[in-house]
Amino acid sequence: MTSSLVRGRPRRVAAQIRVRVAHAVVGAVVGGGWLALPVMTVGTGDPVPTAPDRPVASAAAPEHDGTSATDLLLPIAVVGAAGVLAGYGYVRRTRRARTRTTPGPVPAAPAALSVAESERQASAALVLADDCVRASAEELSFVAELFGEERAEPFRHAVRAARTELAAAFAIWGRYEQGVPGEASARRQALVGVVGRCAEAGRRLDSEAEALDRLRELEEGVREALGVAEGRFRNLTARTAAAQLTASALHDRYGPSAAEPVIGSVEQAKDRLVFATSQLNEARRADDTHDGRRAARQLRAAEGAIAQAGVLVGGVERLAARLREAAGMVPAALTGAESEAAAARKGDVPISLTTGELHARLAHTDGVLSAVREELTTGPYDPLDALRRIARAAERLEVGRSGVIEAAALLVARSTVGEAEDYVSVHRGAVGAEARTRLAQAVRALDGDAVAGPPAPPGIPGTPGTPGISLREPPGHTTEADTLARQARELAERDVRLHGNPYAAAEPLPAGLPGAVLGGILLTEDPDAGPPASFGGPRTRNRRHLLP
């Protein structure tokens, strides 16, 4: 059965169209008769026209022709009325299409496209829509800071709506990758659904781009916007210096594995800030010479770099906070896991495992807990990784998680998902659809929704559109989120390695340009550093061109 996410126009629409056509024809005939009736009865007292006593000669009508102007009026009137009704119907349909807020029917995939080509099209649509949402959110943060949340709300609504469409597209694509649906025609329709949802996400953003430009009026002057960007830049400069010390301290206190998620983050933040410096200076010079278009373009490039520097520095700060929290939670998690193991040994809780399976899992749990306790005494150790191992060992006992074990698993999942989100955001110029799909699935799992899985075995309830797993009580959703986020990070890192440095053999380029392209701040690789990504969908996101 085709998922509701990709279902097209209801079947009853065909019947509705036939009814509308019939109404149009009847209306045309009645309207034509009504128009012809006054002419046919002019000049006579009879209710219907009577034949004249003899033919009336006319220079315009030869005597042998029996057709009169009255005879021609009726079909002309019918055709005219039908045209009016058709035009009215077209206007109504066009108006509804422009003003509706729900996605319209998605056109069928062209028969000429092969399955592989359709998959590439869907994959590219996902990447493009995700880039548009991320770039729009970056610019919107500066708009809200200058104009306030109330005036930014219409644009936040557009971003939220676009994210909803994009999440649906990723959900369809994720199931498609897993072989759901299985029928060839349904799989083709699923690809159409992915492209359609992505197009709707872009349309939501495109529809608000002009209004946001009217609010910002950057081409009329960038002084106020420059003040906001420069203020955030100065704040980040101080935070970057502190983050460098923090990253070094994390390595020394918790070991290399604990600091691994933010390796290189400080250096990348500095690179983005160097690029932002040149763009801010260019924007101010352009504003001084009243070159509004160039000033707006350079400012947007600077804002994108500043936003990503904030993500990179914030990642170091968040990791330090989570490691401190995890270190304080490890002793309690160990105690909670030992209590669950003791309950499993005594048989105090119902367990669906055989005796042999239970003994094997208890032995595994004992080994994990013993290793973590040894790490606590010898140090240094990674507290988040310790919590991950404790939570997973306890989960395998199937006795039901205690509060502290669930809290530990949630902390780990939030950290891993956040790290993957940050990495994709600042490397989106190279990250493909596979990594983004795993990240979207991780976010859904962390939010409490089900991760798309295989069809449900008999007797196990599923949910519409997400076979096999319940949306209400997803089993082990924090573990699933953690696993998917780690996969997303690995896939994204692979994409970045394969992307490489396109400027390795090039002439010297403006400082920070390769990083700006890698981060998706700039949409091209021109030496002139532009155009920058702006709020909007595929149609409007690259509007900051210098040339008309």
Coordinates of C-alpha atoms in Angstrom, one line a residue:
M1 CA 0.0 0.0 0.0
T2 CA 1.4 3.4 -0.9
S3 CA 2.3 5.6 2.0
S4 CA 0.2 8.6 2.8
L5 CA 3.4 10.7 2.4
V6 CA 3.6 9.9 -1.3
R7 CA -0.1 9.4 -2.1
G8 CA -1.2 11.6 -4.9
R9 CA -4.6 13.0 -5.9
P10 CA -7.6 11.1 -4.5
R11 CA -9.5 8.8 -7.0
R12 CA -12.7 10.8 -6.6
V13 CA -11.0 13.8 -8.3
A14 CA -11.6 12.2 -11.7
A15 CA -15.3 12.0 -11.0
Q16 CA -15.3 15.6 -9.8
I17 CA -13.7 16.8 -13.0
R18 CA -16.3 15.1 -15.1
V19 CA -19.1 16.8 -13.0
R20 CA -17.4 20.1 -13.5
V21 CA -17.2 19.6 -17.2
A22 CA -20.9 18.7 -17.4
H23 CA -21.8 21.8 -15.4
A24 CA -19.8 24.0 -17.7
V25 CA -21.5 22.6 -20.8
V26 CA -25.0 23.0 -19.4
G27 CA -24.2 26.5 -18.2
A28 CA -22.8 27.4 -21.6
V29 CA -26.0 26.2 -23.4
V30 CA -28.3 27.9 -21.0
G31 CA -26.3 31.1 -21.1
G32 CA -26.2 31.1 -24.9
G33 CA -30.0 30.6 -25.2
W34 CA -30.6 33.4 -22.7
L35 CA -28.4 35.7 -24.8
A36 CA -30.1 34.7 -28.0
L37 CA -33.7 35.0 -26.9
P38 CA -34.0 38.8 -26.8
V39 CA -32.7 39.1 -30.4
M40 CA -34.9 36.4 -31.7
T41 CA -38.1 38.1 -30.4
V42 CA -37.3 41.7 -31.2
G43 CA -39.9 43.4 -33.3
T44 CA -42.7 40.9 -32.9
G45 CA -45.5 40.5 -30.5
D46 CA -45.3 36.7 -30.6
P47 CA -43.6 34.8 -27.8
V48 CA -41.6 33.0 -30.5
P49 CA -40.4 34.2 -33.9
T50 CA -42.7 33.7 -36.8
A51 CA -41.6 33.3 -40.4
P52 CA -42.0 36.5 -42.5
D53 CA -44.4 36.6 -45.4
R54 CA -41.7 37.0 -47.9
P55 CA -37.9 37.0 -47.9
V56 CA -36.2 40.3 -47.2
A57 CA -33.5 41.1 -49.7
S58 CA -30.2 42.3 -48.3
A59 CA -26.9 43.3 -49.8
A60 CA -25.1 41.3 -47.1
A61 CA -27.2 38.1 -47.7
P62 CA -27.9 36.7 -51.1
E63 CA -31.5 35.7 -51.8
H64 CA -30.7 32.0 -52.2
D65 CA -29.1 31.8 -48.7
G66 CA -31.6 30.9 -46.0
T67 CA -29.3 31.6 -43.1
S68 CA -29.9 34.9 -41.2
A69 CA -28.0 36.7 -38.5
T70 CA -30.4 35.4 -35.9
D71 CA -29.6 31.8 -37.0
L72 CA -25.8 32.5 -36.4
L73 CA -26.2 34.2 -33.1
L74 CA -27.1 31.1 -31.0
P75 CA -23.9 29.1 -31.7
I76 CA -21.7 32.2 -31.4
A77 CA -23.2 33.0 -28.0
V78 CA -22.8 29.4 -26.8
V79 CA -19.1 29.4 -27.8
G80 CA -18.6 32.7 -26.1
A81 CA -20.2 31.6 -22.9
A82 CA -18.2 28.5 -22.8
G83 CA -15.0 30.5 -23.2
V84 CA -16.0 32.8 -20.3
L85 CA -16.7 29.8 -18.1
A86 CA -13.5 28.1 -19.1
G87 CA -11.5 31.3 -18.3
Y88 CA -13.2 31.6 -15.0
G89 CA -12.4 28.0 -14.1
Y90 CA -8.7 28.6 -15.1
V91 CA -8.5 31.7 -12.9
R92 CA -10.0 29.8 -9.9
R93 CA -7.6 26.9 -10.3
T94 CA -4.6 29.2 -10.7
R95 CA -5.6 31.1 -7.6
R96 CA -6.0 28.0 -5.5
A97 CA -2.6 26.7 -6.6
R98 CA -0.9 29.9 -5.6
T99 CA -2.5 30.2 -2.2
R100 CA -2.8 26.7 -0.9
T101 CA -0.6 25.8 2.1
T102 CA -0.7 22.0 1.6
P103 CA 1.5 20.3 -1.0
G104 CA -0.3 19.7 -4.2
P105 CA -0.3 16.6 -6.3
V106 CA 3.1 15.5 -7.3
P107 CA 3.5 14.9 -11.1
A108 CA 4.4 11.4 -12.1
A109 CA 8.0 10.7 -12.8
P110 CA 8.9 11.0 -16.5
A111 CA 8.7 7.5 -18.1
A112 CA 12.0 8.3 -19.9
L113 CA 13.9 8.4 -16.6
S114 CA 15.5 5.1 -15.5
V115 CA 15.3 4.0 -11.9
A116 CA 19.0 5.0 -11.4
E117 CA 18.3 8.5 -12.8
S118 CA 15.2 8.9 -10.7
E119 CA 17.2 7.9 -7.6
R120 CA 19.9 10.5 -8.5
Q121 CA 17.2 13.1 -9.0
A122 CA 15.7 12.4 -5.6
S123 CA 19.0 12.3 -3.9
A124 CA 20.0 15.7 -5.4
A125 CA 16.7 17.2 -4.4
L126 CA 17.2 16.1 -0.8
V127 CA 20.7 17.8 -0.6
L128 CA 19.4 21.0 -2.3
A129 CA 16.4 21.3 0.0
D130 CA 18.5 20.6 3.1
D131 CA 21.0 23.2 2.1
C132 CA 18.3 25.8 1.5
V133 CA 16.8 25.1 5.0
R134 CA 20.2 25.4 6.7
A135 CA 21.2 28.6 4.9
S136 CA 17.8 30.2 5.5
A137 CA 18.1 29.4 9.3
E138 CA 21.6 31.0 9.3
E139 CA 20.4 34.3 7.8
L140 CA 17.3 34.3 9.9
S141 CA 19.3 34.4 13.1
F142 CA 20.8 37.7 12.1
V143 CA 17.3 39.0 11.2
A144 CA 15.9 38.1 14.5
E145 CA 18.7 39.7 16.4
L146 CA 18.2 43.0 14.6
F147 CA 14.4 43.2 14.2
G148 CA 13.2 41.0 17.0
E149 CA 11.4 37.7 17.2
E150 CA 8.0 39.1 16.4
R151 CA 9.0 40.5 13.0
A152 CA 11.0 37.4 12.3
E153 CA 8.2 35.0 13.1
P154 CA 6.7 34.8 9.5
F155 CA 10.1 33.7 8.3
R156 CA 10.6 31.2 11.1
H157 CA 7.2 29.8 10.2
A158 CA 8.4 29.3 6.6
V159 CA 11.6 27.5 7.9
R160 CA 9.5 25.3 10.2
A161 CA 7.2 24.4 7.3
A162 CA 10.1 23.6 5.0
R163 CA 11.7 21.4 7.7
T164 CA 8.4 19.5 8.0
E165 CA 8.3 18.8 4.3
L166 CA 12.0 17.9 4.3
A167 CA 11.6 15.5 7.2
A168 CA 8.8 13.8 5.3
A169 CA 11.1 13.5 2.2
F170 CA 13.9 12.0 4.3
A171 CA 11.4 9.5 5.8
I172 CA 10.3 8.4 2.4
W173 CA 13.9 8.1 1.1
G174 CA 15.0 6.2 4.2
R175 CA 12.2 3.6 3.7
Y176 CA 13.0 3.4 0.0
E177 CA 16.7 2.6 0.8
Q178 CA 15.5 -0.3 3.0
G179 CA 13.3 -1.7 0.2
V180 CA 9.9 -0.3 1.3
P181 CA 7.7 -0.3 -0.7
G182 CA 8.7 -3.4 -2.6
E183 CA 6.6 -3.0 -5.8
A184 CA 8.3 -1.3 -8.7
S185 CA 5.4 1.1 -9.4
A186 CA 5.2 2.1 -5.7
R187 CA 8.9 2.6 -5.5
R188 CA 8.8 4.9 -8.5
Q189 CA 6.0 6.8 -6.8
A190 CA 8.1 7.0 -3.6
L191 CA 10.8 8.8 -5.6
V192 CA 8.3 11.2 -7.0
G193 CA 7.1 11.8 -3.4
V194 CA 10.7 12.7 -2.3
V195 CA 11.1 15.2 -5.2
G196 CA 7.7 16.7 -4.6
R197 CA 8.2 17.2 -0.9
C198 CA 11.6 18.8 -1.5
A199 CA 10.1 21.1 -4.1
E200 CA 7.4 22.1 -1.6
A201 CA 10.0 22.8 1.0
G202 CA 11.8 25.1 -1.4
R203 CA 8.6 26.8 -2.4
R204 CA 7.9 27.6 1.2
L205 CA 11.2 29.4 1.5
D206 CA 11.0 31.1 -1.9
S207 CA 7.6 32.5 -1.1
E208 CA 9.1 34.5 1.8
A209 CA 12.4 35.6 0.3
E210 CA 11.1 38.8 -1.2
A211 CA 9.4 39.8 2.1
L212 CA 12.6 39.2 4.0
D213 CA 14.6 41.4 1.5
R214 CA 12.0 44.2 2.0
L215 CA 12.5 43.9 5.7
R216 CA 16.3 44.0 5.6
E217 CA 16.6 46.5 2.8
L218 CA 20.3 45.6 2.5
E219 CA 20.8 47.2 -0.8
E220 CA 19.6 50.6 0.6
G221 CA 22.3 50.4 3.4
V222 CA 23.9 47.8 5.5
R223 CA 25.1 49.9 8.5
E224 CA 22.7 48.4 11.1
A225 CA 23.1 44.8 9.8
L226 CA 26.9 45.3 9.8
G227 CA 26.7 46.4 13.4
V228 CA 25.0 43.1 14.3
A229 CA 27.4 41.0 12.4
E230 CA 30.5 42.8 13.7
G231 CA 29.2 42.5 17.3
R232 CA 28.8 38.7 16.9
F233 CA 32.2 38.5 15.2
R234 CA 33.9 40.2 18.2
N235 CA 32.1 37.9 20.6
L236 CA 33.2 34.9 18.6
T237 CA 36.8 36.0 18.4
A238 CA 37.0 35.9 22.2
R239 CA 35.1 32.6 22.5
T240 CA 37.4 31.0 19.9
A241 CA 40.5 31.7 21.9
A242 CA 38.8 30.2 25.0
A243 CA 37.6 27.2 23.0
Q244 CA 41.2 26.4 21.9
L245 CA 42.2 26.1 25.6
T246 CA 39.1 24.1 26.3
A247 CA 39.8 21.6 23.5
S248 CA 43.3 21.1 24.8
A249 CA 42.0 20.6 28.3
L250 CA 39.5 18.0 27.2
H251 CA 42.2 16.0 25.5
D252 CA 44.4 16.0 28.6
R253 CA 41.6 15.3 31.1
Y254 CA 39.4 12.7 29.3
G255 CA 41.8 11.3 26.6
P256 CA 42.0 11.5 22.8
S257 CA 38.7 9.7 22.2
A258 CA 36.7 12.1 24.3
A259 CA 38.0 15.2 22.3
E260 CA 37.8 13.5 18.9
P261 CA 34.5 14.9 17.9
V262 CA 35.9 18.5 18.0
I263 CA 39.3 17.9 16.5
G264 CA 40.0 20.7 14.1
S265 CA 36.9 22.7 15.1
V266 CA 38.9 25.6 16.5
E267 CA 41.1 25.8 13.4
Q268 CA 38.1 25.8 11.2
A269 CA 36.4 28.5 13.3
K270 CA 39.4 30.6 12.8
D271 CA 39.4 30.0 9.1
R272 CA 35.7 31.1 8.9
L273 CA 36.5 34.2 10.9
V274 CA 39.4 35.2 8.7
F275 CA 37.0 34.9 5.7
A276 CA 34.4 36.9 7.6
T277 CA 36.9 39.6 8.3
S278 CA 37.6 40.2 4.6
Q279 CA 33.9 40.1 3.7
L280 CA 33.0 42.6 6.5
N281 CA 35.7 45.0 5.3
E282 CA 34.5 44.7 1.7
A283 CA 30.9 45.3 2.7
R284 CA 31.8 48.4 4.6
R285 CA 33.8 49.8 1.7
A286 CA 31.0 49.0 -0.7
D287 CA 28.5 50.8 1.6
D288 CA 30.8 53.8 1.8
T289 CA 30.7 54.1 -2.0
H290 CA 27.0 53.5 -2.1
D291 CA 27.4 50.2 -4.0
G292 CA 24.4 48.6 -2.3
R293 CA 24.4 45.3 -4.3
R294 CA 28.0 44.5 -3.5
A295 CA 27.6 45.5 0.1
A296 CA 24.6 43.2 0.5
R297 CA 26.5 40.4 -1.1
Q298 CA 29.6 40.7 1.0
L299 CA 27.6 41.1 4.2
R300 CA 25.7 37.9 3.5
A301 CA 28.9 36.0 2.9
A302 CA 30.3 37.3 6.2
E303 CA 27.1 36.4 8.1
G304 CA 27.3 32.8 6.8
A305 CA 30.9 32.5 7.9
I306 CA 30.2 34.0 11.3
A307 CA 27.2 31.7 11.8
Q308 CA 29.4 28.6 11.0
A309 CA 32.2 29.8 13.3
G310 CA 29.6 30.0 16.0
V311 CA 28.6 26.4 15.3
L312 CA 32.2 25.2 15.5
V313 CA 33.0 27.1 18.7
G314 CA 29.7 26.1 20.3
G315 CA 30.5 22.5 19.5
V316 CA 33.6 22.6 21.7
E317 CA 31.7 24.4 24.5
R318 CA 28.8 21.9 24.4
L319 CA 31.1 18.9 24.4
A320 CA 32.9 20.2 27.5
A321 CA 29.6 20.6 29.3
R322 CA 28.3 17.2 28.4
L323 CA 31.6 15.5 29.4
R324 CA 31.4 17.1 32.8
E325 CA 27.7 16.0 33.1
A326 CA 28.6 12.5 32.0
A327 CA 31.5 12.2 34.4
G328 CA 29.2 13.0 37.3
M329 CA 26.6 10.4 36.1
V330 CA 28.9 7.5 35.6
P331 CA 29.0 6.2 39.2
A332 CA 25.2 6.3 39.5
A333 CA 24.9 4.6 36.1
L334 CA 27.2 1.8 37.3
T335 CA 25.1 1.3 40.4
G336 CA 21.9 1.2 38.4
A337 CA 23.3 -1.3 35.9
E338 CA 24.5 -3.5 38.7
S339 CA 21.0 -3.4 40.3
E340 CA 19.5 -4.5 37.0
A341 CA 21.9 -7.3 36.7
A342 CA 21.1 -8.5 40.2
A343 CA 17.4 -8.4 39.4
A344 CA 18.0 -10.5 36.3
R345 CA 19.9 -13.1 38.2
K346 CA 17.3 -13.4 40.9
G347 CA 14.5 -13.6 38.4
D348 CA 12.6 -10.7 40.0
V349 CA 11.5 -9.4 36.6
P350 CA 10.0 -11.3 33.6
I351 CA 12.7 -12.0 31.0
S352 CA 12.1 -13.4 27.5
L353 CA 15.6 -14.9 27.2
T354 CA 16.6 -18.5 27.6
T355 CA 18.8 -19.5 30.5
G356 CA 21.9 -19.7 28.3
E357 CA 21.2 -16.4 26.7
L358 CA 20.7 -14.7 30.0
H359 CA 23.9 -16.1 31.5
A360 CA 25.9 -14.9 28.4
R361 CA 24.5 -11.5 28.6
L362 CA 25.0 -11.2 32.3
A363 CA 28.7 -12.2 31.8
H364 CA 29.0 -9.5 29.1
T365 CA 27.4 -6.9 31.5
D366 CA 29.7 -7.9 34.3
G367 CA 32.7 -7.5 32.0
V368 CA 31.6 -4.0 30.8
L369 CA 30.9 -2.7 34.3
S370 CA 34.3 -4.1 35.6
A371 CA 36.1 -2.4 32.7
V372 CA 34.4 0.9 33.4
R373 CA 35.2 0.8 37.1
E374 CA 38.9 0.1 36.3
E375 CA 39.0 3.1 33.9
L376 CA 37.6 5.3 36.7
T377 CA 40.5 4.5 38.9
T378 CA 43.3 4.5 36.3
G379 CA 42.1 7.3 34.0
P380 CA 41.9 9.2 31.8
Y381 CA 38.7 7.9 30.3
D382 CA 35.8 9.1 28.1
P383 CA 32.7 9.6 30.3
L384 CA 30.3 9.6 27.4
D385 CA 31.7 6.4 25.9
A386 CA 31.5 4.9 29.4
L387 CA 27.8 5.8 29.7
R388 CA 27.2 4.4 26.2
R389 CA 28.7 1.0 27.1
I390 CA 26.9 0.9 30.5
A391 CA 23.5 1.7 28.9
R392 CA 23.9 -0.8 26.1
A393 CA 25.0 -3.6 28.4
A394 CA 22.0 -3.0 30.7
E395 CA 19.6 -2.8 27.7
R396 CA 20.7 -6.3 26.6
L397 CA 19.4 -7.7 29.9
E398 CA 15.9 -6.8 28.9
V399 CA 14.7 -6.1 32.4
G400 CA 13.6 -2.5 31.7
R401 CA 15.8 0.5 32.1
S402 CA 16.0 2.3 35.4
G403 CA 15.8 6.1 35.5
V404 CA 19.5 6.7 35.7
I405 CA 20.3 4.3 32.8
E406 CA 17.6 6.0 30.6
A407 CA 19.0 9.4 31.5
A408 CA 22.5 8.2 30.6
A409 CA 21.4 6.9 27.3
L410 CA 19.6 10.1 26.5
L411 CA 22.6 12.2 27.3
V412 CA 24.8 10.1 25.0
A413 CA 22.3 10.3 22.2
R414 CA 21.8 14.0 22.4
S415 CA 25.6 14.5 22.3
T416 CA 26.1 12.3 19.3
V417 CA 23.2 13.7 17.3
G418 CA 24.4 17.3 18.1
E419 CA 27.9 16.5 17.0
A420 CA 26.7 15.0 13.7
E421 CA 24.4 18.0 13.1
D422 CA 27.2 20.4 13.6
Y423 CA 29.5 18.5 11.3
V424 CA 27.0 18.4 8.5
S425 CA 26.1 22.1 8.9
V426 CA 29.7 23.3 8.5
H427 CA 30.6 20.8 5.7
R428 CA 27.4 20.8 3.7
G429 CA 29.1 21.8 0.5
A430 CA 30.5 18.2 0.4
V431 CA 28.0 16.0 2.4
G432 CA 25.7 13.9 0.4
A433 CA 22.2 12.5 0.8
E434 CA 23.1 9.3 2.6
A435 CA 24.7 11.0 5.6
R436 CA 21.9 13.5 5.8
T437 CA 19.3 10.8 5.7
R438 CA 20.9 9.0 8.7
L439 CA 21.0 12.2 10.5
A440 CA 17.3 12.9 9.9
Q441 CA 16.5 9.4 11.1
A442 CA 18.6 10.0 14.2
V443 CA 16.7 13.3 14.9
R444 CA 13.4 11.5 14.5
A445 CA 14.4 8.8 16.9
L446 CA 15.7 11.3 19.5
D447 CA 12.4 13.2 19.3
G448 CA 10.6 10.0 20.1
D449 CA 9.4 9.1 16.7
A450 CA 10.0 5.7 15.1
V451 CA 12.9 5.0 12.9
A452 CA 11.9 3.5 9.6
G453 CA 12.4 -0.2 9.7
P454 CA 11.5 -3.4 7.9
P455 CA 7.9 -4.5 7.7
A456 CA 6.4 -5.7 10.9
P457 CA 6.4 -9.5 11.6
P458 CA 2.9 -11.0 12.1
G459 CA 1.4 -10.0 15.4
I460 CA 3.7 -6.9 15.9
P461 CA 1.8 -3.6 15.3
G462 CA 3.3 -1.0 13.0
T463 CA 2.3 2.5 12.2
P464 CA 1.0 4.0 9.0
G465 CA 4.0 5.0 6.8
T466 CA 6.5 3.5 9.2
P467 CA 6.2 -0.2 9.2
G468 CA 7.3 -2.3 12.1
I469 CA 7.9 0.2 14.8
S470 CA 5.4 2.0 17.0
L471 CA 5.5 5.8 17.2
R472 CA 4.2 5.8 20.7
E473 CA 6.8 3.7 22.5
P474 CA 9.8 3.2 20.3
P475 CA 12.0 0.4 21.8
G476 CA 15.4 1.7 22.6
H477 CA 15.0 4.9 20.6
T478 CA 17.9 6.6 22.4
T479 CA 20.2 3.8 21.4
E480 CA 18.9 3.9 17.8
A481 CA 19.4 7.6 17.7
D482 CA 23.0 7.3 18.9
T483 CA 23.8 4.5 16.4
L484 CA 22.3 6.5 13.5
A485 CA 24.0 9.7 14.4
R486 CA 27.4 7.9 14.5
Q487 CA 26.7 6.4 11.1
A488 CA 25.8 9.9 9.8
R489 CA 29.0 11.4 11.1
E490 CA 31.1 8.6 9.6
L491 CA 29.3 9.0 6.2
A492 CA 29.7 12.7 6.2
E493 CA 33.4 12.5 7.0
R494 CA 33.8 10.0 4.1
D495 CA 32.1 12.5 1.8
V496 CA 34.4 15.3 2.9
R497 CA 37.5 13.1 2.3
L498 CA 36.3 12.2 -1.1
H499 CA 35.6 15.9 -1.9
G500 CA 39.1 16.8 -1.1
N501 CA 40.5 20.3 -1.7
P502 CA 39.5 21.6 -5.2
Y503 CA 42.0 24.4 -4.9
A504 CA 45.1 22.3 -4.2
A505 CA 46.8 23.2 -7.6
A506 CA 45.1 26.6 -8.0
E507 CA 46.5 30.1 -7.8
P508 CA 46.5 31.8 -4.4
L509 CA 42.9 32.6 -3.5
P510 CA 41.2 34.9 -0.9
A511 CA 41.8 33.7 2.6
G512 CA 39.1 31.3 3.8
L513 CA 37.5 30.7 0.4
P514 CA 38.0 26.9 0.3
G515 CA 36.3 26.6 3.7
A516 CA 33.5 28.9 2.7
V517 CA 32.8 26.7 -0.3
L518 CA 33.1 23.5 1.8
G519 CA 30.6 25.0 4.3
G520 CA 28.1 25.9 1.6
I521 CA 28.4 29.6 2.5
L522 CA 29.3 30.3 -1.2
L523 CA 27.4 28.6 -3.9
T524 CA 30.2 28.8 -6.5
E525 CA 33.9 28.6 -6.5
D526 CA 34.6 32.0 -8.2
P527 CA 37.7 33.8 -7.1
D528 CA 35.4 36.8 -6.4
A529 CA 33.8 34.7 -3.6
G530 CA 30.2 34.5 -4.5
P531 CA 27.3 34.4 -4.7
P532 CA 26.6 33.7 -1.0
A533 CA 23.7 31.5 0.0
S534 CA 20.7 33.5 1.2
F535 CA 17.3 32.9 2.8
G536 CA 15.2 31.1 0.2
G537 CA 14.6 28.0 -1.8
P538 CA 16.3 26.9 -5.0
R539 CA 14.8 29.7 -7.0
T540 CA 15.9 32.6 -4.7
R541 CA 18.8 31.4 -2.6
N542 CA 21.5 32.6 -5.0
R543 CA 20.0 36.0 -5.8
R544 CA 22.9 38.0 -4.4
H545 CA 24.7 38.3 -7.7
L546 CA 26.7 41.4 -8.7
L547 CA 25.5 41.2 -12.3
P548 CA 21.8 41.8 -13.1

